[in-house]
Short mmCIF file of N, CA and C in Angstrom, two decimals:
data_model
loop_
_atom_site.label_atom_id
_atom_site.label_comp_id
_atom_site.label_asym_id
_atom_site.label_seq_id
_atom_site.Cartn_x
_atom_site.Cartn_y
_atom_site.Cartn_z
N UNK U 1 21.56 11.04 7.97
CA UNK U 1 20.39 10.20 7.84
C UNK U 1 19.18 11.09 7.56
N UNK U 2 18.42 10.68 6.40
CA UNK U 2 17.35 11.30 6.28
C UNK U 2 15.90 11.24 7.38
N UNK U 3 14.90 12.08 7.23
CA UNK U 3 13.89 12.13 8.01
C UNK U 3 13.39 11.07 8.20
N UNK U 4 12.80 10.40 6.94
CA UNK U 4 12.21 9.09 6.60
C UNK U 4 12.70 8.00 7.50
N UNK U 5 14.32 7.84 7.34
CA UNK U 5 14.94 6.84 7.45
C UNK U 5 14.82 6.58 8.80
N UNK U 6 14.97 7.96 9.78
CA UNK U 6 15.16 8.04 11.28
C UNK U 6 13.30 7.60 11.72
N UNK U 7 12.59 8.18 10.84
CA UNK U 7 10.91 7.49 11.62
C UNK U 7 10.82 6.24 11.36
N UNK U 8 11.60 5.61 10.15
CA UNK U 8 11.60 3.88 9.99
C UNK U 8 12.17 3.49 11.03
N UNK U 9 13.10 3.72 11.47
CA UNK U 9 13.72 2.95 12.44
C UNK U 9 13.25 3.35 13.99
N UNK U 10 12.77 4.72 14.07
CA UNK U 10 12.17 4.61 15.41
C UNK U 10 10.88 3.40 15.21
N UNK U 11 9.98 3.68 14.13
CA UNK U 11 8.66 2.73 14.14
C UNK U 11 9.49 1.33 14.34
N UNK U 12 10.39 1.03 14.29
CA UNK U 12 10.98 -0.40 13.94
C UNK U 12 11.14 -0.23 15.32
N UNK U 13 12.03 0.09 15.89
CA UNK U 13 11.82 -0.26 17.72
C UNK U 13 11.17 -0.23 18.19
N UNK U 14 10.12 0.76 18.06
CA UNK U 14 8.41 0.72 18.63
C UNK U 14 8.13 -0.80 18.59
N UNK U 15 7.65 -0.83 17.43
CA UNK U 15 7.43 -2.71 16.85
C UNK U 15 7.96 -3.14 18.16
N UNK U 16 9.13 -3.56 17.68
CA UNK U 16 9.78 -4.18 18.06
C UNK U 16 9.89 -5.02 19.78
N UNK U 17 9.59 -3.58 20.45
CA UNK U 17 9.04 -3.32 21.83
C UNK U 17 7.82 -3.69 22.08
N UNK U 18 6.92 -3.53 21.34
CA UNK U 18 5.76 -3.92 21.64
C UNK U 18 5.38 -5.15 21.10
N UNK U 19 6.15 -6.07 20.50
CA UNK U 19 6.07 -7.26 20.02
C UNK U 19 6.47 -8.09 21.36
N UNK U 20 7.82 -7.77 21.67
CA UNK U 20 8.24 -8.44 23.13
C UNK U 20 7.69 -8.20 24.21
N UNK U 21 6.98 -7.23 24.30
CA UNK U 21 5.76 -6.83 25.82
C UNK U 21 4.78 -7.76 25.44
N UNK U 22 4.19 -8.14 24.00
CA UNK U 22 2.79 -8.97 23.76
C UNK U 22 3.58 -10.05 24.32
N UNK U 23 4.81 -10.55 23.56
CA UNK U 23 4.78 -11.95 23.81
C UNK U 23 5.13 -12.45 25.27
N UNK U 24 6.21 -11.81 26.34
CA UNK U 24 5.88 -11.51 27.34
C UNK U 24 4.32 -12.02 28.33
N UNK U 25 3.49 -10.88 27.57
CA UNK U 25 2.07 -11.06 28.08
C UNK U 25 1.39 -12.53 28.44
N UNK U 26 1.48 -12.50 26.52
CA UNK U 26 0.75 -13.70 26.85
C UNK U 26 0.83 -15.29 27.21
N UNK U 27 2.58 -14.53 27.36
CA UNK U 27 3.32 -16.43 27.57
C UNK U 27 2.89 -16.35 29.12
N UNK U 28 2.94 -15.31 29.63
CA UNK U 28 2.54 -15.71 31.24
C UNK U 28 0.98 -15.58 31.50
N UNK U 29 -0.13 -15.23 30.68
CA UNK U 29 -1.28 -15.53 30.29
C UNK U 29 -2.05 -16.85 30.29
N UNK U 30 -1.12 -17.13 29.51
CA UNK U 30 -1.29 -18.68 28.84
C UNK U 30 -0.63 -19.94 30.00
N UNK U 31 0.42 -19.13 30.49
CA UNK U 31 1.02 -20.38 31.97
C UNK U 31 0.04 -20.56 32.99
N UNK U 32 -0.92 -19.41 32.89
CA UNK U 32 -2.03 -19.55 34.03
C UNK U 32 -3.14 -20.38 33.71
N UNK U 33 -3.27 -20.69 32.25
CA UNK U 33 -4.61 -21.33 32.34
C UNK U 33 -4.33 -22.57 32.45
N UNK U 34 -5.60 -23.34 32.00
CA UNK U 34 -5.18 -24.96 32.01
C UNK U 34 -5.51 -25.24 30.79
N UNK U 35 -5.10 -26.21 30.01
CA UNK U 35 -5.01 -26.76 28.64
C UNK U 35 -6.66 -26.73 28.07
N UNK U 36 -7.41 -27.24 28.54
CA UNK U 36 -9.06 -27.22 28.41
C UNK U 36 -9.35 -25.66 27.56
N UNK U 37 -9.02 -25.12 28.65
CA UNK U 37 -9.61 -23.53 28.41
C UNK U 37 -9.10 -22.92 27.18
N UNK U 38 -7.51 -23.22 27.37
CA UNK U 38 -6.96 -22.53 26.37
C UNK U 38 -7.03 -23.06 24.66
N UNK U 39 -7.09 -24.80 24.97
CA UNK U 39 -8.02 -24.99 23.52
C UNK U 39 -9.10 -24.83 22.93
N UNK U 40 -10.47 -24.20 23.92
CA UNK U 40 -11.04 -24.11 24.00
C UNK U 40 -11.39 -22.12 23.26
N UNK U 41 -10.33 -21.42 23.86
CA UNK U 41 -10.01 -20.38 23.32
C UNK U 41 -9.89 -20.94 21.73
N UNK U 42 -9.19 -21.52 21.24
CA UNK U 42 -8.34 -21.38 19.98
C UNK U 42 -9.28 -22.24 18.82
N UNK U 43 -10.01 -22.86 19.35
CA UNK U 43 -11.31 -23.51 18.85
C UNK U 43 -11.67 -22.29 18.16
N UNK U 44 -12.21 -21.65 19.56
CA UNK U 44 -13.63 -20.50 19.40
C UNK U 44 -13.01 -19.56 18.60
N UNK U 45 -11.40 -18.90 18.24
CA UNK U 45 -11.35 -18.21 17.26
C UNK U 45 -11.01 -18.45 16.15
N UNK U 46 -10.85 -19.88 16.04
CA UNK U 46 -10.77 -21.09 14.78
C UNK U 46 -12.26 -20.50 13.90
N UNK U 47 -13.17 -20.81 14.84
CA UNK U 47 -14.56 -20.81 14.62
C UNK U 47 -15.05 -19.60 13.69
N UNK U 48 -14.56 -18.42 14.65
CA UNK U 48 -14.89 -17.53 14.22
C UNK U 48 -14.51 -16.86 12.83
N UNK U 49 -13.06 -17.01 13.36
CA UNK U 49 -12.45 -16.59 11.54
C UNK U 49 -12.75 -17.43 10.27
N UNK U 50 -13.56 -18.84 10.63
CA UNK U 50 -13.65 -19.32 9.13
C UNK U 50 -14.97 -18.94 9.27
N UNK U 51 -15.90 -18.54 9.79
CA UNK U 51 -17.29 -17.96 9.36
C UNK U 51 -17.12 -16.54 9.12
N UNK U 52 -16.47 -15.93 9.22
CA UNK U 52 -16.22 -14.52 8.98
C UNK U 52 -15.39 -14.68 7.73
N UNK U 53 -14.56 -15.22 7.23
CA UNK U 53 -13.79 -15.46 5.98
C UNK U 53 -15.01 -16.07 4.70
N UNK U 54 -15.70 -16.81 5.46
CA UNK U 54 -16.98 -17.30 4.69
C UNK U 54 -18.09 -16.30 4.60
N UNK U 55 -18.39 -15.51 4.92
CA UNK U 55 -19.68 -14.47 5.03
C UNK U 55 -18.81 -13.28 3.96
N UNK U 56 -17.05 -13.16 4.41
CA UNK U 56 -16.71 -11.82 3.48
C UNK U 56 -16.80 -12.42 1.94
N UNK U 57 -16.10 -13.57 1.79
CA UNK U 57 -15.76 -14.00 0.72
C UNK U 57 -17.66 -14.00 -0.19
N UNK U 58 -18.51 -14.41 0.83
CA UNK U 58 -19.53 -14.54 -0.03
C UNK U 58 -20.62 -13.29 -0.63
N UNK U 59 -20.48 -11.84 0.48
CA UNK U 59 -20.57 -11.04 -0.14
C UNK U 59 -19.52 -10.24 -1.02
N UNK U 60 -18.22 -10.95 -1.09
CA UNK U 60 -17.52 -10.45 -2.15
C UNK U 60 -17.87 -10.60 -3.65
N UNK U 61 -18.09 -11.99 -3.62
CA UNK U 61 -18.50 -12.73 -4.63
C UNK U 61 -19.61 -11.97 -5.00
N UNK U 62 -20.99 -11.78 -4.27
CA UNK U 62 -22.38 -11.12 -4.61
C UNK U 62 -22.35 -9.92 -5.15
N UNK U 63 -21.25 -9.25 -4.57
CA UNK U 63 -20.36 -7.63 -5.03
C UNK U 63 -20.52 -8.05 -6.59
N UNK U 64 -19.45 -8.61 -6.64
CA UNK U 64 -19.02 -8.90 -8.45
C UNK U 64 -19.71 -9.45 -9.03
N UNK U 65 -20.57 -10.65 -9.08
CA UNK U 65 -21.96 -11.18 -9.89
C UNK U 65 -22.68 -9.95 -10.43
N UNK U 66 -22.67 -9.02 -9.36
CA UNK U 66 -24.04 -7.62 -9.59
C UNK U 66 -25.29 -8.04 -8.94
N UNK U 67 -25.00 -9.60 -8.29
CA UNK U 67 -26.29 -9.92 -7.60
C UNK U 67 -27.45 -8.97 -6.84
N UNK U 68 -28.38 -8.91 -6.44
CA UNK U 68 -29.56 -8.32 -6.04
C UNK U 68 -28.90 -8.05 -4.42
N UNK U 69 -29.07 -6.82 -4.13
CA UNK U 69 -28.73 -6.20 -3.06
C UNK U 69 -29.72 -6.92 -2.08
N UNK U 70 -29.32 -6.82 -0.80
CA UNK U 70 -29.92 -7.78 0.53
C UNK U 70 -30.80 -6.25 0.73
N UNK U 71 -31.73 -7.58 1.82
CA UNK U 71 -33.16 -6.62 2.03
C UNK U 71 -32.90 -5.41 3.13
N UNK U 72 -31.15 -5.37 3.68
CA UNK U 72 -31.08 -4.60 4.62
C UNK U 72 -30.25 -3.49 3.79
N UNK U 73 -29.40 -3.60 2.74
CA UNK U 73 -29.47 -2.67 1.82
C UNK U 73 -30.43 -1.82 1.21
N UNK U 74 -31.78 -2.48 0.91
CA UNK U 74 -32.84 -2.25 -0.04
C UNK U 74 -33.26 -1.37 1.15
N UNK U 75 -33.18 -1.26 2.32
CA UNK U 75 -34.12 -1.01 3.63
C UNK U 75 -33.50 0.34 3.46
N UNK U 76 -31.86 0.47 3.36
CA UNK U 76 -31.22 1.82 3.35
C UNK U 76 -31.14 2.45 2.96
N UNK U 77 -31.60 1.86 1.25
CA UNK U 77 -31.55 2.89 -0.17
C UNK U 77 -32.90 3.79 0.32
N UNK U 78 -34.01 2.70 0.78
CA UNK U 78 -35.71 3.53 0.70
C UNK U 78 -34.92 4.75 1.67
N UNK U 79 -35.04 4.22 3.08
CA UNK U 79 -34.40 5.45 3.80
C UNK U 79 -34.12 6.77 3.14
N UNK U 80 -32.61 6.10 2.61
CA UNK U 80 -31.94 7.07 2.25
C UNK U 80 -33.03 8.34 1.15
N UNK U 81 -33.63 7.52 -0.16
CA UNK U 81 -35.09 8.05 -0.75
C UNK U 81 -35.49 8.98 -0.16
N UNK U 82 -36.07 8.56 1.30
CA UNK U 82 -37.32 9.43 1.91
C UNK U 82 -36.83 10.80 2.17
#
């Protein structure tokens, strides 16, 4: 067996191990709370990832237009200037 082959497969049990310790974790995590909280969790990172998917996507977009750099860019270039 080559070098490669033997670090794929150690990284693959690593994984592997540490996939079943997370899930482990958080199934007995999650048995402790009460339903409220924990939808309440999944809301709030509902929340988060579509405003963060919305803010990347929209300076992605501003990237590629060539649109006018934000005033906290413009703030960094002077900086950078001085």
């Amino acid at each position: 067996m080559s070098r490669s082959t033997t670090l794929q497969l150690i990284a693959a049990a690593i994984t592997i191990a540490v996939l079943a310790v997370l899930h482990q974790g958080l199934d007995w995590f999650f048995h402790l709370m009460s339903v409220d909280y924990a939808l309440g969790v999944m809301t709030g990172a509902v929340v988060v990832l579509l405003v963060w998917f919305y803010e990347d996507r929209k300076d992605r977009l501003s990237r590629a237009v060539g649109d006018i750099p934000s005033a906290e860019q413009q703030r960094a270039r002077h900086s950078i200037d001085l």
